[in-house]
Coordinates of C-alpha atoms in Angstrom, one line a residue:
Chain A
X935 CA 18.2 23.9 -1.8
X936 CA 16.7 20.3 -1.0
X937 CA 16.0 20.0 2.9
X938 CA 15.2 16.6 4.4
X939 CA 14.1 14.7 7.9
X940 CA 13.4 11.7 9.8
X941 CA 14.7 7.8 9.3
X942 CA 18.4 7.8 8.2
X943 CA 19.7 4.4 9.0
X944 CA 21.6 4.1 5.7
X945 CA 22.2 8.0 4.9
X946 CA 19.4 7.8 2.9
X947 CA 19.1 11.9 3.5
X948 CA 22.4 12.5 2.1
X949 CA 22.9 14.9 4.8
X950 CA 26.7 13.3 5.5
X951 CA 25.1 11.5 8.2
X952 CA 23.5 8.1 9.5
X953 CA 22.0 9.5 12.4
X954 CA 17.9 10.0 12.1
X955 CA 17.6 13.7 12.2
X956 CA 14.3 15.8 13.4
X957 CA 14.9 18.8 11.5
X958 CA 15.3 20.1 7.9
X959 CA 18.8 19.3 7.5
X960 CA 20.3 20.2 3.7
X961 CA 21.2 17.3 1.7
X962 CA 24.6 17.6 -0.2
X963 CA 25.3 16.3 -3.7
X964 CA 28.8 14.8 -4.2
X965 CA 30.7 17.2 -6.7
X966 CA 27.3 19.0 -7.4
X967 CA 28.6 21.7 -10.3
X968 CA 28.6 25.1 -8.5
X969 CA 25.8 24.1 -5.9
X970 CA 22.8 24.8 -8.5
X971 CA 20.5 21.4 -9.3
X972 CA 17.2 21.7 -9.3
X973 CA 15.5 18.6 -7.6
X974 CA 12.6 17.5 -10.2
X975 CA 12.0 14.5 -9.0
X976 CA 12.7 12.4 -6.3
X977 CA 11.7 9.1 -4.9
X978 CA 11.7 6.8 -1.7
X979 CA 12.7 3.1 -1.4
X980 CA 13.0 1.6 2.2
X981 CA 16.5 2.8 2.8
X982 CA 17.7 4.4 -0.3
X983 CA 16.8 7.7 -2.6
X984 CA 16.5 8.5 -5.8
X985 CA 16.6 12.8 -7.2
X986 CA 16.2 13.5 -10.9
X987 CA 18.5 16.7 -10.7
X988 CA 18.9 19.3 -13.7
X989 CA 21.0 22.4 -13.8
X990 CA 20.6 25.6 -15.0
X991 CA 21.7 24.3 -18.8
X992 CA 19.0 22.0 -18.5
X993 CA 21.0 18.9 -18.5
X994 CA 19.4 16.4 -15.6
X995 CA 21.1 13.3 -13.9
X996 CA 19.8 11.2 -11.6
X997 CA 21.4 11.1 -8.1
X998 CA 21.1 8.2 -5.1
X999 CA 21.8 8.1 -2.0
X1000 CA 21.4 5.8 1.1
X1001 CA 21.3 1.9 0.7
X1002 CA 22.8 0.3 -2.4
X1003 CA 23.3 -3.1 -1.4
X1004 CA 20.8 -4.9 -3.2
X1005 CA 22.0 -2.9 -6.6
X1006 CA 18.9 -0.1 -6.2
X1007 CA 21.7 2.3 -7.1
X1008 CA 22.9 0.6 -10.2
X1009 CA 25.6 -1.9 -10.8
X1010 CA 28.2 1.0 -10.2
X1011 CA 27.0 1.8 -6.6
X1012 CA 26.2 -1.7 -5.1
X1013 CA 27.5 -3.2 -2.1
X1014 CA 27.7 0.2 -0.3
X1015 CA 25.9 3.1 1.8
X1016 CA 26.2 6.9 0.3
X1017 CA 25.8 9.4 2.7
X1018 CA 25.7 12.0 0.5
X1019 CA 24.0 12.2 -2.9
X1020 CA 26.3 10.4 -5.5
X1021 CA 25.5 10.8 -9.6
X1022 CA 24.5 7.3 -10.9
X1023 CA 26.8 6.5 -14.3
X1024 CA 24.0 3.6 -14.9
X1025 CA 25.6 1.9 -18.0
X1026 CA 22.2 1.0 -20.0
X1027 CA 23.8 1.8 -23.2
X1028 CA 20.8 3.8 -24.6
X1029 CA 21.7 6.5 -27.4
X1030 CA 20.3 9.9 -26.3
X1031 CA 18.4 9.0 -23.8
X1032 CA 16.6 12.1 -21.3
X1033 CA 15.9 10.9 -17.7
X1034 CA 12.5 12.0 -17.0
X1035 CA 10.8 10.5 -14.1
X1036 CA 12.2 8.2 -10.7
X1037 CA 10.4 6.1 -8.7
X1038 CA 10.9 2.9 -6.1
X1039 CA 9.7 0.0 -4.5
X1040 CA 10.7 -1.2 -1.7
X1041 CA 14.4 -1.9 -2.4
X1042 CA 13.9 -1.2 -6.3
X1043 CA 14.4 1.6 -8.4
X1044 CA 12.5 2.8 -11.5
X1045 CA 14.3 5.6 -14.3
X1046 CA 12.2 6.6 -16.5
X1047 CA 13.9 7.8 -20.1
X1048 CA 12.4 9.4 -23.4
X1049 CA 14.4 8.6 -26.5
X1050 CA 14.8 10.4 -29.3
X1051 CA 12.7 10.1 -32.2
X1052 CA 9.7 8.0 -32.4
X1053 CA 10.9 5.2 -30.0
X1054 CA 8.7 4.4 -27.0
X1055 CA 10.2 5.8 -23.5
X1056 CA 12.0 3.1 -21.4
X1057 CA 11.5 2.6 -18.0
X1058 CA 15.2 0.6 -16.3
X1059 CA 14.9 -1.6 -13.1
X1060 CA 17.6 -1.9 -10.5
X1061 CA 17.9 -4.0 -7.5
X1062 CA 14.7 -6.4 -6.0
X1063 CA 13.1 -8.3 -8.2
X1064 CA 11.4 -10.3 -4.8
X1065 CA 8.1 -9.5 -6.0
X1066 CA 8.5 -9.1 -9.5
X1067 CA 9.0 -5.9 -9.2
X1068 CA 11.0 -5.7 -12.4
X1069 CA 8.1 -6.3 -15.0
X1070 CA 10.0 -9.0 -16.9
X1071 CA 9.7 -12.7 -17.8
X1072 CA 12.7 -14.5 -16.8
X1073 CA 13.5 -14.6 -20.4
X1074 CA 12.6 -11.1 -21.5
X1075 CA 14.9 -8.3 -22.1
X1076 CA 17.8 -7.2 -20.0
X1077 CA 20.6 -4.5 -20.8
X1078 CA 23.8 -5.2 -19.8
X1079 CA 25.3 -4.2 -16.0
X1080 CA 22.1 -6.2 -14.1
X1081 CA 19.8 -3.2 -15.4
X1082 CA 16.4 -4.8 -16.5
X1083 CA 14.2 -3.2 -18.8
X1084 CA 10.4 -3.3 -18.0
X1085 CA 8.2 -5.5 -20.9
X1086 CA 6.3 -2.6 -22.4
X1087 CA 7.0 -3.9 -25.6
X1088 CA 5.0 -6.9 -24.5
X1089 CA 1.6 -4.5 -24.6
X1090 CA 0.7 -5.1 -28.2
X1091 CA 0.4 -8.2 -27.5
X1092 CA -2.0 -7.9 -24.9
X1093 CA -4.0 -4.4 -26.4
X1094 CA -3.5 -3.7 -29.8
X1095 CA -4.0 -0.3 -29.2
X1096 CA -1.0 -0.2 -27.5
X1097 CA 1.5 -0.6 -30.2
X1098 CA 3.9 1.4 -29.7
X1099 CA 5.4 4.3 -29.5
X1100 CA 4.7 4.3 -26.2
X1101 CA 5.0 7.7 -23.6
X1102 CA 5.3 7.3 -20.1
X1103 CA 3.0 9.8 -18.1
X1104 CA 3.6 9.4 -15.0
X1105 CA 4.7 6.0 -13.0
X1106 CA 3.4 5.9 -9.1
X1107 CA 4.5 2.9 -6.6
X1108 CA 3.5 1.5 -3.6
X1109 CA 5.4 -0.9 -1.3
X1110 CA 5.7 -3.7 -3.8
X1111 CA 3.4 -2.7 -7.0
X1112 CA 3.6 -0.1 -9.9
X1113 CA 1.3 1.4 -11.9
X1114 CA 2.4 3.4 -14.9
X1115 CA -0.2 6.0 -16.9
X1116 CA 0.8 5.7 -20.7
X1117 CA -0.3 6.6 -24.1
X1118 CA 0.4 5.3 -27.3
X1119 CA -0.6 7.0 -31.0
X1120 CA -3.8 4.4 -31.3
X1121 CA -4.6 4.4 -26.9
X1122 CA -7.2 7.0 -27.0
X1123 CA -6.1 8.7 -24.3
X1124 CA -4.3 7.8 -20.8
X1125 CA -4.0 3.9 -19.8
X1126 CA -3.0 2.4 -17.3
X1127 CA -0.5 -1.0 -17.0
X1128 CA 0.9 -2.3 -13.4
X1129 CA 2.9 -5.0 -12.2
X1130 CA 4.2 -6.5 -8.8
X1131 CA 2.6 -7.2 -6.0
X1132 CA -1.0 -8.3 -6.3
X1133 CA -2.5 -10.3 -3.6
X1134 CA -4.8 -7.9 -2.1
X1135 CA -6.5 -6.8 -5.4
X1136 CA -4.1 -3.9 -5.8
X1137 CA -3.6 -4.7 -9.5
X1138 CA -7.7 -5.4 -10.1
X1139 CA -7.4 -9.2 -9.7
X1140 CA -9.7 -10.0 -6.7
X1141 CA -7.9 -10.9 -3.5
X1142 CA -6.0 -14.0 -3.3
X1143 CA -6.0 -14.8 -7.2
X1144 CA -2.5 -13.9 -7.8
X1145 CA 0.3 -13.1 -5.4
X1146 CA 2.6 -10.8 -8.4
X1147 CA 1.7 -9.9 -11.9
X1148 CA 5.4 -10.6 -13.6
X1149 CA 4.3 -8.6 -16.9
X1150 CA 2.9 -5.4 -17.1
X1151 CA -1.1 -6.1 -16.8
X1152 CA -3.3 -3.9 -18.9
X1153 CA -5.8 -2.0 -15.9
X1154 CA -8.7 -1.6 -17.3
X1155 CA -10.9 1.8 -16.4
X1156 CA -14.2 2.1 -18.5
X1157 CA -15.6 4.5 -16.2
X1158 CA -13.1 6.8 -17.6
X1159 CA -10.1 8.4 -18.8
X1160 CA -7.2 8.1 -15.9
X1161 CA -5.8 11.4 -14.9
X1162 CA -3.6 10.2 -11.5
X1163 CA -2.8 7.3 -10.1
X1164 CA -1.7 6.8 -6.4
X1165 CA -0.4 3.4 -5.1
X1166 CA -0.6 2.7 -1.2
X1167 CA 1.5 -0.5 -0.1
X1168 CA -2.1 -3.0 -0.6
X1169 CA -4.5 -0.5 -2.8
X1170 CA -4.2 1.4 -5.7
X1171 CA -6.7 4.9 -6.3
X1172 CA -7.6 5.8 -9.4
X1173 CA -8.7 9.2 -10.1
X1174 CA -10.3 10.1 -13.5
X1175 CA -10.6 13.1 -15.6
X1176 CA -14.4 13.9 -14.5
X1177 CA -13.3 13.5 -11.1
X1178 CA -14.8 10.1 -9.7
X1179 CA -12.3 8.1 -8.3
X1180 CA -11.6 4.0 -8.5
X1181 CA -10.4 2.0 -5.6
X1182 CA -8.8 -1.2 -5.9
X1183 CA -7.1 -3.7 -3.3
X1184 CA -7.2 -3.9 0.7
X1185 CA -9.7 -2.1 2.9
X1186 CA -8.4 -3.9 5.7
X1187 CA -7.9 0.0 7.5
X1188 CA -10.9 1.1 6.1
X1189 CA -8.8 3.1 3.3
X1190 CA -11.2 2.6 0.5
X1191 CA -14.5 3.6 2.7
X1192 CA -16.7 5.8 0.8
X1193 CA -13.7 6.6 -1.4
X1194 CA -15.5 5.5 -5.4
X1195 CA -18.9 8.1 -4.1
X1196 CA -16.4 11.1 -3.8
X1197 CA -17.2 13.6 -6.9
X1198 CA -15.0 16.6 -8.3
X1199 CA -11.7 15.2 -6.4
X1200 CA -8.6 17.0 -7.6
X1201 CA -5.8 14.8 -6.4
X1202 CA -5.2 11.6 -4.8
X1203 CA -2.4 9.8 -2.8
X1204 CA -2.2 7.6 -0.5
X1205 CA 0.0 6.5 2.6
X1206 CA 0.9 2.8 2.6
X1207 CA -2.5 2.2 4.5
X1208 CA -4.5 5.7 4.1
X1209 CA -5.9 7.8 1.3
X1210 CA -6.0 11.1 0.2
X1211 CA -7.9 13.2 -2.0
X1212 CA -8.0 16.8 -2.3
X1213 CA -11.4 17.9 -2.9
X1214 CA -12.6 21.5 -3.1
X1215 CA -13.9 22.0 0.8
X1216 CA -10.3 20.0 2.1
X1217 CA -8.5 17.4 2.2
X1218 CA -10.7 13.7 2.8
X1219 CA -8.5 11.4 4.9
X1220 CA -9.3 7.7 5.4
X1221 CA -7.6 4.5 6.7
X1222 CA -5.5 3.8 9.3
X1223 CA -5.3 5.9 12.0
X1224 CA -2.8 5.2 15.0
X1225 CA -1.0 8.2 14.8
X1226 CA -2.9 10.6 13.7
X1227 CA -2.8 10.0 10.2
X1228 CA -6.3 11.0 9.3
X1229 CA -5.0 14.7 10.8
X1230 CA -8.4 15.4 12.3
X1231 CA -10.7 15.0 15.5
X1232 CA -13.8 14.1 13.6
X1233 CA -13.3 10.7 13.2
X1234 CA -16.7 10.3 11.2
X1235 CA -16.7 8.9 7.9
X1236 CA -17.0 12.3 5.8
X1237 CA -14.5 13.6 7.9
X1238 CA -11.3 16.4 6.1
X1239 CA -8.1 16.9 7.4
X1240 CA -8.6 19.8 10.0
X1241 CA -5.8 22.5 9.3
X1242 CA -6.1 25.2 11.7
X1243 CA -6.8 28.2 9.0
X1244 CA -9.6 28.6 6.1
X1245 CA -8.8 26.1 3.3
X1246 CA -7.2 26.8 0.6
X1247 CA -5.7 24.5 -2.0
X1248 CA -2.4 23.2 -1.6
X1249 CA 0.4 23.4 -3.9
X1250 CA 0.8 19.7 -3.8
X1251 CA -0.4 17.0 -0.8
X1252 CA 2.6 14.0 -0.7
X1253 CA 2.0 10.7 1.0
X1254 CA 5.2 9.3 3.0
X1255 CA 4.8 6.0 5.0
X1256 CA 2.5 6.7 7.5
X1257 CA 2.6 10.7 7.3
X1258 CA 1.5 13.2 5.0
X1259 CA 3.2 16.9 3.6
X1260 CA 1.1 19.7 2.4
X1261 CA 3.0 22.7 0.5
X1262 CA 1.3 26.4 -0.1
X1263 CA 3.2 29.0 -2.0
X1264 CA 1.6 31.6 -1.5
X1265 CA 1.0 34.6 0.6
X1266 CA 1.6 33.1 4.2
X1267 CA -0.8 32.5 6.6
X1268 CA 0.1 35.7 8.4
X1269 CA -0.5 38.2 5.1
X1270 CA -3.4 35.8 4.2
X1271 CA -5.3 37.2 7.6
X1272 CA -3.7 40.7 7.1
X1273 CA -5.6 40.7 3.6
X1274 CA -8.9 39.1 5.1
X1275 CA -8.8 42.2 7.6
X1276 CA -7.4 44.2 4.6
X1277 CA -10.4 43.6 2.0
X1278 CA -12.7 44.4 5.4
X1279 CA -11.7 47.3 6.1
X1280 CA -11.4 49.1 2.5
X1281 CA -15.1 47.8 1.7
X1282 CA -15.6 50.5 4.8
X1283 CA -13.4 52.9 3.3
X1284 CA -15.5 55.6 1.0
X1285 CA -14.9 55.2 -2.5
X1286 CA -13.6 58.8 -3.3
X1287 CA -10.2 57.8 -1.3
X1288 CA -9.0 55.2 -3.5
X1289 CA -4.9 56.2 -2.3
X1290 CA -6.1 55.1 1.0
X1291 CA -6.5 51.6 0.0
X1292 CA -2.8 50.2 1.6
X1293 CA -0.8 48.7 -1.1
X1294 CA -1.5 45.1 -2.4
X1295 CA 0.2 42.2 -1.3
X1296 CA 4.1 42.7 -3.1
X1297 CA 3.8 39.7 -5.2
X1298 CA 7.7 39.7 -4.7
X1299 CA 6.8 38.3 -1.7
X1300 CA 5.5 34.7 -1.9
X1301 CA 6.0 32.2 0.9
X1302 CA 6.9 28.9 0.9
X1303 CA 4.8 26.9 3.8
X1304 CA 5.3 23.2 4.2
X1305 CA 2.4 21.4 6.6
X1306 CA 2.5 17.7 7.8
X1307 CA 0.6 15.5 10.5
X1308 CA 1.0 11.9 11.2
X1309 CA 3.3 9.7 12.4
X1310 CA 6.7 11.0 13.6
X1311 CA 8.5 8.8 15.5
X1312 CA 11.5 8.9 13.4
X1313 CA 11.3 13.1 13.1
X1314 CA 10.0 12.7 10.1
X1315 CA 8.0 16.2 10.2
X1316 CA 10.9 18.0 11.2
X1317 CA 9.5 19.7 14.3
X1318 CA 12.6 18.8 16.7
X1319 CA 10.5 16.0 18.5
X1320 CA 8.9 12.3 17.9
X1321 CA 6.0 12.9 19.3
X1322 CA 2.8 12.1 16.8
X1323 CA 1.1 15.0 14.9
X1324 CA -2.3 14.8 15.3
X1325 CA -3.8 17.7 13.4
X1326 CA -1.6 19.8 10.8
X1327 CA 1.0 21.8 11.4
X1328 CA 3.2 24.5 10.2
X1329 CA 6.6 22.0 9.5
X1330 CA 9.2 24.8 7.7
X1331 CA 8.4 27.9 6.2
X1332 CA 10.7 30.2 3.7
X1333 CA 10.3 33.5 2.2
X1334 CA 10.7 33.0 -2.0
X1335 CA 12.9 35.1 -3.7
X1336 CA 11.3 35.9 -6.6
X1337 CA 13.3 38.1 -9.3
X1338 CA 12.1 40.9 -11.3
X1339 CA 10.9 39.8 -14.9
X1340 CA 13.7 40.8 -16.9
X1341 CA 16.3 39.2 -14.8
X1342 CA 15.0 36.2 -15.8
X1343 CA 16.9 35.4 -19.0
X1344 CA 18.2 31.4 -18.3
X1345 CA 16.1 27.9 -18.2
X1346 CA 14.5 28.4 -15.5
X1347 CA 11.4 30.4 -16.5
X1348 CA 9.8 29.8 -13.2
X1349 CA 13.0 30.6 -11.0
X1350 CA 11.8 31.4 -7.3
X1351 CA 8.0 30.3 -7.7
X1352 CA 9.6 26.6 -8.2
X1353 CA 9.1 24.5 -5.0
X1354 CA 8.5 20.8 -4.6
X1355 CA 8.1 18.4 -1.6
X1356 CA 8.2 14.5 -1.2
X1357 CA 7.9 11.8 1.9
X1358 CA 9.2 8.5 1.4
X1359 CA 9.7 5.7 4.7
X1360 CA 9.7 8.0 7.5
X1361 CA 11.5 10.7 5.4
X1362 CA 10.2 14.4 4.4
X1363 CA 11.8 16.5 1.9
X1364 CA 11.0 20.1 0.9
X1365 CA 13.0 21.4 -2.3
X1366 CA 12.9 25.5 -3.8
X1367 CA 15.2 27.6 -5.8
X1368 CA 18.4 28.4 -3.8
X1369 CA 18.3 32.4 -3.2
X1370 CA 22.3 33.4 -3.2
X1371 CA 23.2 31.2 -6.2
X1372 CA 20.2 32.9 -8.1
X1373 CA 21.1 36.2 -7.1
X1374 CA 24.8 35.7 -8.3
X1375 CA 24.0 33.6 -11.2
X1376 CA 21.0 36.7 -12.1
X1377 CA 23.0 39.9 -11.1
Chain B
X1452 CA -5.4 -4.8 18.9
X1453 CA -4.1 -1.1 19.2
X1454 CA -0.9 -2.4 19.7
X1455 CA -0.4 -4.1 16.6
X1456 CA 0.5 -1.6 13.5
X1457 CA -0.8 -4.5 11.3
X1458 CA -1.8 -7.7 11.1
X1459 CA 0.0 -9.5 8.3
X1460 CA -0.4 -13.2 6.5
X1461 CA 2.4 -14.6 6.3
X1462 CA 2.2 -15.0 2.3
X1463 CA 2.7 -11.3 2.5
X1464 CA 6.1 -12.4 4.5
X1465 CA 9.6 -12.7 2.5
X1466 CA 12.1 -15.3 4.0
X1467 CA 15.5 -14.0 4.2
X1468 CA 17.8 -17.2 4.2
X1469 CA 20.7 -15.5 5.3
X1470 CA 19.3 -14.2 8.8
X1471 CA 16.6 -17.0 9.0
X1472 CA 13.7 -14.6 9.3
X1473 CA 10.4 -14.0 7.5
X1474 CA 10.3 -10.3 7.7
X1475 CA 7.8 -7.2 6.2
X1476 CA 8.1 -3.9 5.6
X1477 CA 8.2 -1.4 8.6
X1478 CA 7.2 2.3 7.5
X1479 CA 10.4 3.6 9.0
X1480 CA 12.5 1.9 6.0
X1481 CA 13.8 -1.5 8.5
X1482 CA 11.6 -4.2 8.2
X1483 CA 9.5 -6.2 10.8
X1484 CA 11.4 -10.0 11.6
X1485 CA 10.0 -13.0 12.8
X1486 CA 11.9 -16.7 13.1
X1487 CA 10.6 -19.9 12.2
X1488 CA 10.8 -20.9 15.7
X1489 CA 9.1 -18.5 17.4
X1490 CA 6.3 -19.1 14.6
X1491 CA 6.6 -22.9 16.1
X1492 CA 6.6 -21.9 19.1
X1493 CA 2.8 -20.1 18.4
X1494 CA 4.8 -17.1 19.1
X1495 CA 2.9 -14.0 16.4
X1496 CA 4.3 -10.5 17.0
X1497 CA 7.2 -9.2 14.5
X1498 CA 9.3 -6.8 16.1
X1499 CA 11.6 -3.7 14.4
X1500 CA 14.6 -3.5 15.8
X1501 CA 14.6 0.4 14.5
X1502 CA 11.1 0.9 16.1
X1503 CA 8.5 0.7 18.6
X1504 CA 6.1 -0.4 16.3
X1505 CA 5.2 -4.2 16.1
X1506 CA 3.3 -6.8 13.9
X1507 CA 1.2 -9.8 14.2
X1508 CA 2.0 -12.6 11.9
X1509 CA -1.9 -14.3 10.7
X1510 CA -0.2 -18.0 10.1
X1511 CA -0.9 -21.6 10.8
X1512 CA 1.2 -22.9 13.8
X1513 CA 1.1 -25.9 12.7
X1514 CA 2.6 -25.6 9.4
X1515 CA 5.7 -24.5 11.3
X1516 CA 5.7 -27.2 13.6
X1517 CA 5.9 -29.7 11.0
X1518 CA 8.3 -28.0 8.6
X1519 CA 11.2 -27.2 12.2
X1520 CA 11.3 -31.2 12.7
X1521 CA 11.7 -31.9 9.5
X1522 CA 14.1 -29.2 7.9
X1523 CA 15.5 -27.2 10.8
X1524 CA 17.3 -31.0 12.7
X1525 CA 15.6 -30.3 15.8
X1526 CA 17.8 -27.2 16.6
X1527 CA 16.0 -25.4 18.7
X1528 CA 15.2 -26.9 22.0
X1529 CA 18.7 -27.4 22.2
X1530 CA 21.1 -25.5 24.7
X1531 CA 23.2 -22.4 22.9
X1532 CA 26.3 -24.1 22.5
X1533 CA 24.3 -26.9 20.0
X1534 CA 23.0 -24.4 18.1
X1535 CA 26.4 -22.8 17.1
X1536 CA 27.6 -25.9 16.1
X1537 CA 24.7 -25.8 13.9
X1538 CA 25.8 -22.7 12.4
X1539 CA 29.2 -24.1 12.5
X1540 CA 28.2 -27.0 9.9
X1541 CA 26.4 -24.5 7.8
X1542 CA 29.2 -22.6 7.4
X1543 CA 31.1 -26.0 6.0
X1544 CA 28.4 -26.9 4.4
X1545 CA 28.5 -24.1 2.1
X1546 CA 32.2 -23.8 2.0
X1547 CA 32.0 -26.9 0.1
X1548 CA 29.6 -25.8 -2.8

């Protein structure tokens, strides 16, 4: 079941609407096969969106929705809105190819394939090339259908060590630049490449010495090996595998403060003017803060997100526009305190009663509990208002049904425990495993 | 200042021919619009028309001045009527390309 909210100008929820909408509303996939997709992936342009969809065969496709007039939804869906989630047939003519990752710019769109074999993945353009968003010369490579292919086959050229094959790791976007992790047999671990947008230093050229990087650019990182990459819409964070962090581009909202003396940071990601990182004590929030993006009342320069309960470490932390999504699975808060008070009282408890200890936490019973603060004027946190969140708060929360071992015989190893969420431009979506069509498909 | 959501250059602008706007990005997915006049005009906050949020353009005034009396045939200080007939010969003028 994938639930979204907030900005919906173009139908970009797919909820068979155009009306902005301040609660979780399901989104409906056009034709979906039997109502069982599981969302992998899914990516935000201004007015469009993107899901990388499998079923329970495994087979994925990639479904749009929203805006498609600038061809962001392939030459097949252009000149038209899609309320509702429609399968993109993109014709790129590539034998055997596996979707594997989306992503978008602004009013561009990014599929990232694997081919079989030893060829290097492929990652396919559609729509705005304003900022050279595309990652090709004017004279480089484009498939038929207006689908452009990004120049990675240009990289030898610039490393040797990055002939190919080349594997795609992960690709993150801001507003108008992208910055894709690779490796390649000879890389020696993760690199980085980006393209787009670059007058702010986003793409490590110092502000105001190039306005778009039309190829990929080789990043270079010789502090370290990059593990994540997170791209706000004028800076770029870097987080590397020993846990120091690299910030590049505009500090213009004080978003890269103090950021590079962080240590043992686990994750990173970043608003279009704010970053994120999870460290071990919380989450550290810095940039912009009009509408209570920071998510805290210290306003000091160490300051963490203040969530109302002990921390503990999110599930994943996405970035949207100007708002930000934190998902536990877990125990919910509420049997999180009942086993604080729980652990209390049996260290009271005389040892010789063991069968008076009260039964452990069912771990049949895990909870799904999406968190967001920030700005909300669209409903984007799903609360029912557009007021601004100023400090974290509960957003949706949904009991996980989690089947007994043996029922679990298809694909989906992890069915039940699987939950994802995403923000895009004053949008928030919250994805987990749908409960009846599971308990049909696993009776 | 704690109006403004931003404070943009202008190089960060696109120009959109069709509506005759520079516009940026607005965090709610519409974008933030400005006219060429108004820049002349030393006019500097983009507005959303999905939004209450709002921009100000960092620019030159001058730049604008010069380039509205030499592309734009002094359009704007005209009453409306002139100005759709201005439109009216654009719309000829590109039905003849």
């Amino acid at each position: 079941m994938l639930l979204a909210c907030g900005s919906n100008a173009h139908g970009q929820l797919a909820n068979d609407s155009v009306q902005d909408t301040c609660e979780f509303n399901p989104c409906i996939f056009e034709d979906a096969p039997g109502g069982r997709l599981r969302v992998l992936d899914l990516a935000c342009g201004a007015n469009h969106t993107l899901a990388l969809a499998e079923d329970s065969d495994g087979k994925r496709e990639i479904w749009g929705s929203g805006d498609g007039s600038s061809g962001q939804l392939g030459p097949r869906q252009m000149d038209d809105v899609y309320w509702q989630f429609v399968r993109l047939d993109i014709p790129h003519g590539l034998e055997g190819a596996t979707p594997k990752f989306v992503a978008a710019t602004w009013k561009t769109s990014f599929l990232v394939y694997s081919l079989p074999g030893d060829q290097s993945d492929v990652i396919l353009c559609l729509g705005s090339n304003e900022f050279n968003d595309f990652g090709t010369s004017p004279f480089g490579s484009h498939t038929p259908g207006g689908i452009s292919t990004v120049a990675l086959d240009n990289l030898p050229r610039l490393d040797p060590t990055l002939a190919e094959p080349i594997t795609v790791h992960s690709i993150s976007t801001g507003q108008r630049h992208i910055v894709v992790r690779l490796t390649t047999p000879t890389s020696n671990g993760p690199r980085l490449v980006g393209w787009g947008a670059a007058r702010h230093g986003q793409l490590q050229a110092p502000y105001g010495t190039c306005v778009t990087e039309t190829l990929p650019k080789v990043l270079r990182t010789p502090q370290g090996i990059p593990k994540a990459v997170s791209c706000g819409s004028q800076h770029t964070i870097i987080l590397l595998e020993d846990g120091q962090i690299l910030a590049w581009g505009a500090n213009r909202k004080g978003q890269l403060v103090g950021i590079e003396s962080l240590v043992d940071v686990q994750e990173v990601h970043c608003t279009w003017n704010g970053t994120y990182c999870v460290t071990r004590e919380g989450i550290v929030s810095r940039g912009l803060n009009n509408a209570g993006q920071l998510g805290r009342e210290d306003t000091s320069e160490t300051g963490l997100v203040e969530f109302p309960l002990p921390w503990r470490a999110p599930k994943l932390v996405a970035c949207g526009s100007e708002h930000t999504l934190a998902l536990f699975v877990g125990e919910s808060t509420q049997d999180y305190e009942d086993s604080d008070a729980l652990i209390q009282s049996t260290e009271r408890k005389p040892s010789s009663k063991p069968e008076l200890t009260s039964p452990r936490p069912s771990t049949t019973s895990q909870t799904l509990e999406l968190w967001g603060w920030g700005w909300n004027e669209h409903g984007n946190l799903g609360l029912g208002m557009q007021n601004d969140v100023l400090r974290p708060e509960l957003l949706f929360s949904k009991k996980l049904f989690i089947p007994k071992q043996d029922d679990v015989n298809g694909k989906w190893r992890t069915v039940g425990r699987y939950a994802k969420a995403w923000a895009g431009c004053g949008t928030s979506w919250v994805y987990y495993d749908d409960e009846e069509a599971d308990s049909e498909e696993l009776h | 200042m704690g109006a403004y959501y931003d404070e943009i250059e202008i190089e960060d602008m696109v120009w959109d021919d069709a509506k005759r706007v520079y516009h940026y990005p607005c965090p709610c997915g519409d974008r933030f619009e400005i006219s060429k006049s108004q820049l002349a005009n030393y006019e500097d906050v983009a507005t959303c028309p999905s939004c209450s949020l709002i921009i100000r353009v960092i620019f030159d005034p001058l730049d604008y001045e010069d380039y509205e009396s030499e592309g734009e045939e002094d359009a704007e200080e005209e009453s409306e009527e002139d100005s759709d007939s201005d439109e009216f010969a654009d719309a000829v003028e590109k039905l003849t390309i």
